[in-house]
Tab-separated table of C-alpha atoms and ligand atoms in Angstrom:
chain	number	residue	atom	x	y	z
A	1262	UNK	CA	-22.774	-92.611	-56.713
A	1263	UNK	CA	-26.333	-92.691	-54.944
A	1264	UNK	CA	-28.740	-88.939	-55.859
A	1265	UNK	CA	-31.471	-88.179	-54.110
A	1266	UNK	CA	-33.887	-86.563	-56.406
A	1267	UNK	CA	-37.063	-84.407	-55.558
A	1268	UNK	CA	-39.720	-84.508	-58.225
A	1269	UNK	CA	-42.551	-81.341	-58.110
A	1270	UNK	CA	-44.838	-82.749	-61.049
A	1271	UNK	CA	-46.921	-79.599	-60.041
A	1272	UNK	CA	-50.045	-78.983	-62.267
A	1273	UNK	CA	-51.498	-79.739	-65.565
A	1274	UNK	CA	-49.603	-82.154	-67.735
A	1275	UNK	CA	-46.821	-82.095	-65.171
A	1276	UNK	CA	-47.510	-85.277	-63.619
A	1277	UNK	CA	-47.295	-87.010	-67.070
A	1278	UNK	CA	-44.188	-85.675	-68.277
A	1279	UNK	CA	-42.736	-86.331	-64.620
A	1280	UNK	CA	-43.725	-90.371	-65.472
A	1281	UNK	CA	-41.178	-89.994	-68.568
A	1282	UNK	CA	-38.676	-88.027	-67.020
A	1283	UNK	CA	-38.429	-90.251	-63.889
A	1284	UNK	CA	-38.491	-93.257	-66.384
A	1285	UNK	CA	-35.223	-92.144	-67.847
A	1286	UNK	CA	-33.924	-91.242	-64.753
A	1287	UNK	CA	-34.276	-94.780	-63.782
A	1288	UNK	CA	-33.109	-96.272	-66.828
A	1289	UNK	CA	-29.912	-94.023	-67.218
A	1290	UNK	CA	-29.067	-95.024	-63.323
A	1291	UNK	CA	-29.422	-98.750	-64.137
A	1292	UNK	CA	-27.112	-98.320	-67.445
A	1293	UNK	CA	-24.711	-96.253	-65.966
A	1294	UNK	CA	-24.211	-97.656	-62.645
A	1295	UNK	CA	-25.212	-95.303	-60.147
A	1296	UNK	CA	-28.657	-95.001	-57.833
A	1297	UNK	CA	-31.196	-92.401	-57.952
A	1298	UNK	CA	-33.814	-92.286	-55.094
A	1299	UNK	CA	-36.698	-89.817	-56.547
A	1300	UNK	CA	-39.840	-88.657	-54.434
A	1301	UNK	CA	-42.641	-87.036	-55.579
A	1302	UNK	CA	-44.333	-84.046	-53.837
A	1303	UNK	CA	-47.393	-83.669	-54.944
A	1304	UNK	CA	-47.295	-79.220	-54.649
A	1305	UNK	CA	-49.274	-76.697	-56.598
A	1306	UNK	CA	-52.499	-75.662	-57.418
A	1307	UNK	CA	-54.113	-78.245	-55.600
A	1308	UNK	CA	-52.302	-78.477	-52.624
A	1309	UNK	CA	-53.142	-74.630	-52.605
A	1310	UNK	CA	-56.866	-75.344	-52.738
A	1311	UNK	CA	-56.634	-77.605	-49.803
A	1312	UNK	CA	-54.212	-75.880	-47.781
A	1313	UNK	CA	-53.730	-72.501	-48.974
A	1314	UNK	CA	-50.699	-72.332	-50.008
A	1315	UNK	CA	-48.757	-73.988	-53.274
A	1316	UNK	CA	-46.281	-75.970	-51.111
A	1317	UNK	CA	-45.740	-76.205	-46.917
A	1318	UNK	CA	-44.126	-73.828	-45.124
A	1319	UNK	CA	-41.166	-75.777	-44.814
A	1320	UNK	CA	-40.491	-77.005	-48.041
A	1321	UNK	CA	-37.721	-75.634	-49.054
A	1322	UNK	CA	-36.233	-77.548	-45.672
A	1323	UNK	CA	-37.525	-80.330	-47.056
A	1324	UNK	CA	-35.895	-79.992	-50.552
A	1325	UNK	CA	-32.767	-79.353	-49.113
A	1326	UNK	CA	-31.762	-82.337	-48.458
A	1327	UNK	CA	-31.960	-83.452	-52.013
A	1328	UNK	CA	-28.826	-83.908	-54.200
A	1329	UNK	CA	-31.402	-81.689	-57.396
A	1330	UNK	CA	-34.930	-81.034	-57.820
A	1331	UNK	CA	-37.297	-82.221	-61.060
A	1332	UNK	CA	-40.010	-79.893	-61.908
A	1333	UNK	CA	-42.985	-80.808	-64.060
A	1334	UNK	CA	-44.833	-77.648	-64.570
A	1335	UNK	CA	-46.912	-75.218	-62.518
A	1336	UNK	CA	-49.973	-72.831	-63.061
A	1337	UNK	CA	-53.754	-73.703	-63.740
A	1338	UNK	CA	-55.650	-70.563	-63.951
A	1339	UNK	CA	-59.277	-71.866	-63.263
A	1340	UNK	CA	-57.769	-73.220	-59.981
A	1341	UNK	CA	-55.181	-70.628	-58.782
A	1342	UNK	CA	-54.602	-67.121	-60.685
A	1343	UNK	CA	-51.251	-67.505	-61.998
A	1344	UNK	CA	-49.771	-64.814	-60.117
A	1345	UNK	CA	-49.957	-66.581	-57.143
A	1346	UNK	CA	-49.547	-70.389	-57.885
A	1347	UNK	CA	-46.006	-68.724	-60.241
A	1348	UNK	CA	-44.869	-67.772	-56.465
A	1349	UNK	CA	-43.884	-71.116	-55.671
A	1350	UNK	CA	-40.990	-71.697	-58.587
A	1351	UNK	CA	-39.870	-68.566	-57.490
A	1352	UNK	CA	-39.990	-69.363	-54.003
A	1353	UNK	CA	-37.432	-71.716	-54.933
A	1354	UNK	CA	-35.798	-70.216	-57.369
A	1355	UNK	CA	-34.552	-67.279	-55.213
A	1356	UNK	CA	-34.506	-69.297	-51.409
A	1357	UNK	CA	-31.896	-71.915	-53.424
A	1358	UNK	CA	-29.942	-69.077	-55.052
A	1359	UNK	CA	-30.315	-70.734	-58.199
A	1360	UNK	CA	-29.145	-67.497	-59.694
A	1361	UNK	CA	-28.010	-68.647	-63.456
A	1362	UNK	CA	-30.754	-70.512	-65.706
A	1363	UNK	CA	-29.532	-71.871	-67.855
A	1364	UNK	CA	-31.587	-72.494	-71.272
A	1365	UNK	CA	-29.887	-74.213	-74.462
A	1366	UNK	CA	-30.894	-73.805	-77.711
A	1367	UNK	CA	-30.576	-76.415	-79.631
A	1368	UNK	CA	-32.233	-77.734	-83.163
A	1369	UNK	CA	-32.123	-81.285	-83.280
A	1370	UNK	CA	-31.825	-83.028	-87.228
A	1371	UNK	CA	-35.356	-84.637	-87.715
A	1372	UNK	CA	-37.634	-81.874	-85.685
A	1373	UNK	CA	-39.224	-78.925	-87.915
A	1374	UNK	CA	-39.239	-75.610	-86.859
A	1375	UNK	CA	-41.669	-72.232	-88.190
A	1376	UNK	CA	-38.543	-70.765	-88.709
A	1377	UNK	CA	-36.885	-71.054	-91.925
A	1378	UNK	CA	-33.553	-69.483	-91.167
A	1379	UNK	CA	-33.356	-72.365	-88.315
A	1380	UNK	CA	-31.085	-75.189	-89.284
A	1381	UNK	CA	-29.303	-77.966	-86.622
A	1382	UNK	CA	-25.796	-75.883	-87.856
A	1383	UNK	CA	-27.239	-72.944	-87.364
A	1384	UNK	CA	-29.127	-73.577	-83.989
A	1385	UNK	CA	-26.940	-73.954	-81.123
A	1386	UNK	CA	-26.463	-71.416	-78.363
A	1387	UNK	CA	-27.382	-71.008	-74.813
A	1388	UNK	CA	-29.352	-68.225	-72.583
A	1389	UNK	CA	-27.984	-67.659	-69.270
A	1390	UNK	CA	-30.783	-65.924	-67.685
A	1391	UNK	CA	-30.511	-64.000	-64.796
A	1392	UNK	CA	-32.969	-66.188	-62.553
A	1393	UNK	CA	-33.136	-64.116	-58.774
A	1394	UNK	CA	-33.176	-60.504	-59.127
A	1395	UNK	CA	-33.880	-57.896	-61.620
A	1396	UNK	CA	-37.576	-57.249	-63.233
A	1397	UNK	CA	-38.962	-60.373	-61.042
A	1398	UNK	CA	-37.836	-58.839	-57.644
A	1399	UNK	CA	-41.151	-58.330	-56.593
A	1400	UNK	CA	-40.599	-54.781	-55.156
A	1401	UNK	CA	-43.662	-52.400	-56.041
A	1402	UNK	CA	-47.228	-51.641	-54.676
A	1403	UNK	CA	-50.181	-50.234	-55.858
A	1404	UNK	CA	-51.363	-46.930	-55.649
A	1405	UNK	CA	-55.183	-46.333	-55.077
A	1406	UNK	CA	-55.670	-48.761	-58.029
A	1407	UNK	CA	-59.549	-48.116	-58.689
A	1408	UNK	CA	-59.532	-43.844	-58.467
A	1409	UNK	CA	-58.118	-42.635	-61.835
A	1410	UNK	CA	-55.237	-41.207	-60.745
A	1411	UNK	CA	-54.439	-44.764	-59.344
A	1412	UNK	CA	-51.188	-46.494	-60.173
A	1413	UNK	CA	-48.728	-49.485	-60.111
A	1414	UNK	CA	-45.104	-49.312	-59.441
A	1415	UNK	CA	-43.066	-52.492	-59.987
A	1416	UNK	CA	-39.265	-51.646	-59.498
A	1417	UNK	CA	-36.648	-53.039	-61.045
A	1418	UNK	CA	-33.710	-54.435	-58.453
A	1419	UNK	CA	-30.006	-55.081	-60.096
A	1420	UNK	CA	-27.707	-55.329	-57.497
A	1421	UNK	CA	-23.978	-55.583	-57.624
A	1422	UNK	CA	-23.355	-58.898	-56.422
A	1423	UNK	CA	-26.920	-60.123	-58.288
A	1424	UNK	CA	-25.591	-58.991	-61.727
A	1425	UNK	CA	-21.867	-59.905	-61.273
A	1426	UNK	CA	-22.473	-63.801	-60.530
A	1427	UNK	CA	-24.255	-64.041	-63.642
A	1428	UNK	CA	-21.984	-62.248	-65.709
A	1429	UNK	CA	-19.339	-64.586	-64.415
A	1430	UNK	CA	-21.433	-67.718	-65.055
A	1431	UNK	CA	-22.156	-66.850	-68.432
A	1432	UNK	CA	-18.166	-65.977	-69.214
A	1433	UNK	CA	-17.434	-69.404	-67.525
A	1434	UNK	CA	-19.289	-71.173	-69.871
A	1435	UNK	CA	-17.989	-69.294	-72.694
A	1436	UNK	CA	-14.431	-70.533	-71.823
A	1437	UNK	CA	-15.621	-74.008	-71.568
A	1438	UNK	CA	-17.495	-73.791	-74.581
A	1439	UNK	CA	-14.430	-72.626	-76.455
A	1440	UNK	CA	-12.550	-75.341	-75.494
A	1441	UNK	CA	-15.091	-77.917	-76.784
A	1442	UNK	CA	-15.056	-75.230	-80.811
A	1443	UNK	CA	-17.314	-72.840	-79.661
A	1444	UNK	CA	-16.780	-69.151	-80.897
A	1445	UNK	CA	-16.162	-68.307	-76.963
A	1446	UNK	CA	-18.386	-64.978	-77.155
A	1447	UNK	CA	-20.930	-63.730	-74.306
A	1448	UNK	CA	-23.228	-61.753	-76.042
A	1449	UNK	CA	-25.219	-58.961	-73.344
A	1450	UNK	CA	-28.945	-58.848	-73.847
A	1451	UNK	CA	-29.702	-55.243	-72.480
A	1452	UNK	CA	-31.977	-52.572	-73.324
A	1453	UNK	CA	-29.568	-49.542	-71.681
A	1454	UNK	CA	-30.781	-47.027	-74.356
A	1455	UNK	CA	-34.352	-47.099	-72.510
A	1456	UNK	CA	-33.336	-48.600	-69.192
A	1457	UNK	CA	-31.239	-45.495	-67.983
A	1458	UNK	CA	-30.395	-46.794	-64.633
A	1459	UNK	CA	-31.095	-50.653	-64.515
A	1460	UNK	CA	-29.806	-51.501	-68.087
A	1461	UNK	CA	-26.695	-48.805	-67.976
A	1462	UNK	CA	-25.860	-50.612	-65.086
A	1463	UNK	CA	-26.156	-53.886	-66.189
A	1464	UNK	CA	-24.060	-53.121	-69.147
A	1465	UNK	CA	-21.155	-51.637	-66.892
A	1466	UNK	CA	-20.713	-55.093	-64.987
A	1467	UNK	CA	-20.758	-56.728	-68.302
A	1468	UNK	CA	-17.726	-54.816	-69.151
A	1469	UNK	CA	-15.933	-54.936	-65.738
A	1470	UNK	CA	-16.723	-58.983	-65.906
A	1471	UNK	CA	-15.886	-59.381	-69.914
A	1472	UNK	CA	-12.193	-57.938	-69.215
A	1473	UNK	CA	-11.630	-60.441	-66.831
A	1474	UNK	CA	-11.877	-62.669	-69.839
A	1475	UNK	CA	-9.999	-61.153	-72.516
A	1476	UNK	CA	-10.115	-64.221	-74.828
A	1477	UNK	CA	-14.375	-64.249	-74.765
A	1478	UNK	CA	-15.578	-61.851	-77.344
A	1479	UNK	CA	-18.137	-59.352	-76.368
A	1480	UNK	CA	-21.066	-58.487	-78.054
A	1481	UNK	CA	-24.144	-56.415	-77.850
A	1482	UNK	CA	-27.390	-56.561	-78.333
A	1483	UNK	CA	-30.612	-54.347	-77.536
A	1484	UNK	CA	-33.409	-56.986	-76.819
A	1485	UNK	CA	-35.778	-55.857	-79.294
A	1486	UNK	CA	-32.807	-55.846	-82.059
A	1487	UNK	CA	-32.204	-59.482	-79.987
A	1488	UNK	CA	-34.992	-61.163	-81.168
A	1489	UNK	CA	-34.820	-59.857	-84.924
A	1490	UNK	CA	-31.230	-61.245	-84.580
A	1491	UNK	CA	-32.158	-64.440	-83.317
A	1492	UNK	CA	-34.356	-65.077	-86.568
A	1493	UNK	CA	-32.510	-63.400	-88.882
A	1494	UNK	CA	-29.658	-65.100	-87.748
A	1495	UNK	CA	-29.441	-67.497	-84.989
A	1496	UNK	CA	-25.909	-68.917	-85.749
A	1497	UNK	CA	-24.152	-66.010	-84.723
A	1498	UNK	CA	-24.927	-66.383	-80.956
A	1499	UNK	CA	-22.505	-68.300	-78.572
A	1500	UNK	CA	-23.786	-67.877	-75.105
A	1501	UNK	CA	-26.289	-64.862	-73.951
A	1502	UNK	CA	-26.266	-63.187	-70.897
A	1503	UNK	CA	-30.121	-61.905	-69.905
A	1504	UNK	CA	-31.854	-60.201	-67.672
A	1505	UNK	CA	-34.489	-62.308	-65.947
A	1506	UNK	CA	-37.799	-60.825	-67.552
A	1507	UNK	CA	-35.691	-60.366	-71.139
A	1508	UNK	CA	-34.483	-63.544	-70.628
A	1509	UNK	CA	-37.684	-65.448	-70.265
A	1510	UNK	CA	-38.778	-63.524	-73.338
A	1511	UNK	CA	-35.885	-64.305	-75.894
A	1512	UNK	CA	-35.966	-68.069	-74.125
A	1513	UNK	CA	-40.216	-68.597	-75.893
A	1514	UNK	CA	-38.627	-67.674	-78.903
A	1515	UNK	CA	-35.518	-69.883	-78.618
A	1516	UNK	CA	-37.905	-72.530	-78.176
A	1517	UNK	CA	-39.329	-71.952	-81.598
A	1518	UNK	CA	-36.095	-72.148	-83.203
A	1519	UNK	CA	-36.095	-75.528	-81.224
A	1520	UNK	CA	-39.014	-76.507	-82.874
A	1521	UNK	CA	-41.340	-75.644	-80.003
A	1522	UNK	CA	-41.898	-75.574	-76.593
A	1523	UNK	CA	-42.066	-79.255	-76.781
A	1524	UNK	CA	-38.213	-79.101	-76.949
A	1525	UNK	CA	-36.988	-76.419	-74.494
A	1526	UNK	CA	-35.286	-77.747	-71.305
A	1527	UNK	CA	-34.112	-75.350	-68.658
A	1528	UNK	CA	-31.601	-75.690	-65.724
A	1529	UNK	CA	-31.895	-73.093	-62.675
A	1530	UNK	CA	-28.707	-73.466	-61.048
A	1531	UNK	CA	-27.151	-72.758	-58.013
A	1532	UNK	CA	-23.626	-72.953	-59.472
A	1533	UNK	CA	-21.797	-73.012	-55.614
A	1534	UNK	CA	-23.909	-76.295	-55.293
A	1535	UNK	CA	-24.830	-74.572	-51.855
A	1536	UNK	CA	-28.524	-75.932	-52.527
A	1537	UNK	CA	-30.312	-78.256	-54.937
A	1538	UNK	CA	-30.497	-77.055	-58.519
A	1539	UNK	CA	-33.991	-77.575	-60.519
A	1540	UNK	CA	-34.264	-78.960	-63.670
A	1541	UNK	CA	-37.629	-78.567	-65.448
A	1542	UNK	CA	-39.032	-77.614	-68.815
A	1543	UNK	CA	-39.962	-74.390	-69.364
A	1544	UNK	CA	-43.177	-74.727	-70.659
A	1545	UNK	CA	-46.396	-73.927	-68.993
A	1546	UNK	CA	-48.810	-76.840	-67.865
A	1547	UNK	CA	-51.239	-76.964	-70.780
A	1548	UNK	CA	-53.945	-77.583	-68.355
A	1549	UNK	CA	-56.761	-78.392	-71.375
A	1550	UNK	CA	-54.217	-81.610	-72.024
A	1551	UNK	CA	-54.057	-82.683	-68.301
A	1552	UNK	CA	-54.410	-86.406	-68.603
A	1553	UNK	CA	-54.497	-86.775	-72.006
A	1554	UNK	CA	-50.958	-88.131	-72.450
A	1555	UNK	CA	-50.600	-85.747	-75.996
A	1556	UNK	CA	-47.752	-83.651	-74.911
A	1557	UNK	CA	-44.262	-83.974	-75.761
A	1558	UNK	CA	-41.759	-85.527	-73.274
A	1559	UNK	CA	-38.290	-84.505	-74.679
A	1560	UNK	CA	-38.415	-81.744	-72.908
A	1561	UNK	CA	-38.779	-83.096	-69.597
A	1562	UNK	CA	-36.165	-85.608	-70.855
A	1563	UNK	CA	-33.691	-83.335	-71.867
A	1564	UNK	CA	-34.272	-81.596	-68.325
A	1565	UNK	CA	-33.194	-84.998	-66.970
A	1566	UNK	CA	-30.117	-84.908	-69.060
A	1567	UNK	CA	-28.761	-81.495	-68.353
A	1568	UNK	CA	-29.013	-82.900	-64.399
A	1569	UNK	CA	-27.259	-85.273	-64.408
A	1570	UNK	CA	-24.579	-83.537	-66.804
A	1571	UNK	CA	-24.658	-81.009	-63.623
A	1572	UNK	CA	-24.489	-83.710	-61.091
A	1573	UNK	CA	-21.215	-84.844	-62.768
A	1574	UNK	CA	-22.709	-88.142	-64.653
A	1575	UNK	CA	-21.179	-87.172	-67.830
A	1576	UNK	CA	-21.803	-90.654	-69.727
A	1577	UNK	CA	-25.468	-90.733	-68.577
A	1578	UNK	CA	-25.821	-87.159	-69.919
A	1579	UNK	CA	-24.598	-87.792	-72.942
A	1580	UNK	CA	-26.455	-90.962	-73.258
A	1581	UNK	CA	-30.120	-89.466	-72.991
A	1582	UNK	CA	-28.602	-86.807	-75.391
A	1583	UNK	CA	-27.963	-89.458	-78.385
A	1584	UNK	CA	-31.011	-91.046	-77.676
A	1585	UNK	CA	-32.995	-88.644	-78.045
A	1586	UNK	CA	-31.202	-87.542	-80.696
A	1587	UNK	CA	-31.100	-90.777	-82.813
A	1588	UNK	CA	-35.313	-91.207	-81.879
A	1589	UNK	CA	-35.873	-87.501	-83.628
A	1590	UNK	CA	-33.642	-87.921	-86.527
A	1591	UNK	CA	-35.173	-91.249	-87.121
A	1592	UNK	CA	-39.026	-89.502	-87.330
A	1593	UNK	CA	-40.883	-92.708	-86.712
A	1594	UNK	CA	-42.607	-91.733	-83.392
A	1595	UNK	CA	-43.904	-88.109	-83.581
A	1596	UNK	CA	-45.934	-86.510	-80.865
A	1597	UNK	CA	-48.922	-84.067	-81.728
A	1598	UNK	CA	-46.709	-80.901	-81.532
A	1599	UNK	CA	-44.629	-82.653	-84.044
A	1600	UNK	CA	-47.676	-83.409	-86.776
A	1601	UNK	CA	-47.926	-87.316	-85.324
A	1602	UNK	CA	-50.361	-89.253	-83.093
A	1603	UNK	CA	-48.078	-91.097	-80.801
A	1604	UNK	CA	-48.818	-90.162	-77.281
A	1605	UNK	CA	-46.279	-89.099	-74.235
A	1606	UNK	CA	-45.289	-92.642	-73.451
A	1607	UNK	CA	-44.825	-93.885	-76.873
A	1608	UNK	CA	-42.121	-90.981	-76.916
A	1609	UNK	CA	-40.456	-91.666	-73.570
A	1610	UNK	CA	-40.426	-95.338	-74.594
A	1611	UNK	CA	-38.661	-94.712	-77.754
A	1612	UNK	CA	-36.115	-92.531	-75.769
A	1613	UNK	CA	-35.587	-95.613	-73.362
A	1614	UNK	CA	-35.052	-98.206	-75.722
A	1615	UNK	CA	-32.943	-95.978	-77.756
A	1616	UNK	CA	-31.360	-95.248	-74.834
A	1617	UNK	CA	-31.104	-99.499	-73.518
A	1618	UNK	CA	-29.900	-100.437	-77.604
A	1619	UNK	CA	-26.891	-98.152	-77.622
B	1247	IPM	C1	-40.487	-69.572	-67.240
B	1247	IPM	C2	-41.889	-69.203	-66.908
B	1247	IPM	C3	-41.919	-68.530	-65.551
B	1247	IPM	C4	-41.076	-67.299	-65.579
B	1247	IPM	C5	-43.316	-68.197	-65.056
B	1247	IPM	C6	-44.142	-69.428	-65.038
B	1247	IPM	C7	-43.295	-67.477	-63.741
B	1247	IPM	O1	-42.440	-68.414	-67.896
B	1247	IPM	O2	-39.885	-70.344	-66.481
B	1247	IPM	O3	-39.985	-69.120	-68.263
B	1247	IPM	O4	-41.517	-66.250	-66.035
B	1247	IPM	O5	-39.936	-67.385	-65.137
B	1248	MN	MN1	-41.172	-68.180	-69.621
């Protein structure tokens, strides 16, 4: 099989993780005999400066035509305030109805976490996070923001059709995760005792999707209790349906139990394959690092693997998911998040000869 695959390194550190992402890429298509054509676009906060605007008109024409997109990172607020440069992963995110993100969580052996109740048994569940609708609609406006009866109205939108695709995704992936030993539960992230229209709402498709799928459990759970659960004790979930705004939120703490952001990978999929799904870490750009070659690649890696488990290249996924499993559990090349010295590419390296040994 030949992929054609669009890389947005975007800002900060993006271009440097992109390097070790795009290495793997490469090195997985070699092993596992298939081709991967990747070109960069070089979008964001500097391409805003020049042009003003984070990416052309057109791009999402011009992304189109690729089989999935990479992206680095985006945001550098000395440059662009975030609010605006954060327009273009939305941009895409919504135009590509890449409704279901999809965020694992995942402690591998070898990687520490602040959280003691975290364990590699006990850490191992996935967010589905709404990714098109909800709290990030955009609807609102302001209201004679500098008198002091000024306001700000940001509406919430949960449609129908928004809140039943996700639903379904997340059930979907329940059944499959059954098969492979998984408890097979969806567990609704909702906040319905405060959100009386929105979040009551929300709760009532989960139920009208759930008995479709009488052999999922259901499960509840407020997102304040949510994140008390998820520390007090993460091995309960199975897969978690979210809101987009709650989702994000639960998804920075996931990434603790990970062992940091250094470790969360992210899917935003477009499950109809109607239009490219991005792949891309969901950390921020750590603009005071740009250059620097500190940050940790796995990631960006691990970004690479869930797309090509998407794109169908099972073997190559779950080759970059040994390797970098074998290169943590071993502990002899640690990045700075991790308490070591060895840079970005000493990590992708180790990945990619892990990766070329096995
Ligand atoms: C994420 C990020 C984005 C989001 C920002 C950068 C707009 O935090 O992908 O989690 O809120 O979706
Ligand atoms: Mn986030």
């Amino acid at each position: 099989m030949h992929y054609e695959i669009a890389i947005i390194p975007g800002d900060g550190v993006g271009a440097e993780i992109s390097d070790e992402a795009e290495k793997i890429l490469k090195a997985a298509a070699d092993k596992y005999g298939f081709t991967a054509a990747s070109k960069r676009f070089d979008w964001g906060c500097d391409h805003y400066l020049a042009h003003g605007r984070m990416m052309p008109e057109h791009a999402l024409d011009i992304l189109k035509g690729f089989d999935a997109i990479f992206l680095g990172c985006v945001g550098d607020a000395n440059k662009v305030p975030d609010h605006v440069s954060l327009t273009m992963l939305l941009e895409i995110r919504k135009g590509f109805k890449q409704y279901a993100n999809l965020r694992p969580i995942r402690l591998y052996p070898g990687v520490s976490t602040p959280v003691r109740t975290a364990t590699p048994e006990t850490v191992d569940f996935v967010v589905v996070r709404e990714n098109n609708e909800g709290e990030y609609s955009g609807a609102g406006a302001f209201f004679k923001i500098d008198e002091p009866d000024g306001f700000a109205l940001q509406t919430g939108i949960f449609s129908r059709g928004g809140c039943e695709r996700v639903m379904r995704y997340a059930f979907d992936l329940a059944e499959q995760r059954k098969q492979a030993g998984y408890k097979g539960m969806v567990t609704n992230c909702t906040k319905s005792n405060a959100l009386n229209y929105s979040m009551v709402f929300w709760d009532k498709i989960y139920q009208e999707v759930a008995a479709g799928h009488p052999d999922i459990a259901t499960d509840k759970a407020l997102v304040d209790a949510m994140t008390m659960w998820m520390v007090k004790k993460p091995e309960w979930f199975d897969v978690v349906v979210a809101s987009n705004l709650f989702g994000d939120i639960i998804t920075d703490l996931g990434a603790m139990l990970q062992g940091g952001m250094g470790f969360a990978a992210g899917g935003n999929i477009n499950p109809e394959r109607e239009f490219p799904s991005m792949f891309e870490p969901i950390h921020g750009s750590a603009p005071k690092y740009t250059g620097k070659r500190v940050v940790n690649p796995i990631a960006s890696i691990e970004s690479v693997r869930m797309m090509l488990d998407f794109l169908g290249e099972k073997d190559a996924a779950e080759g970059i998911g040994a390797a970098v499993r074998s290169v943590l559990a071993q502990g002899a090349v640690r990045t700075r998040d991790m308490g070591g010295s060895h840079g970005t590419d000493a990590m992708g390296d180790a990945v990619l000869q892990a990766l070329l040994a096995d």
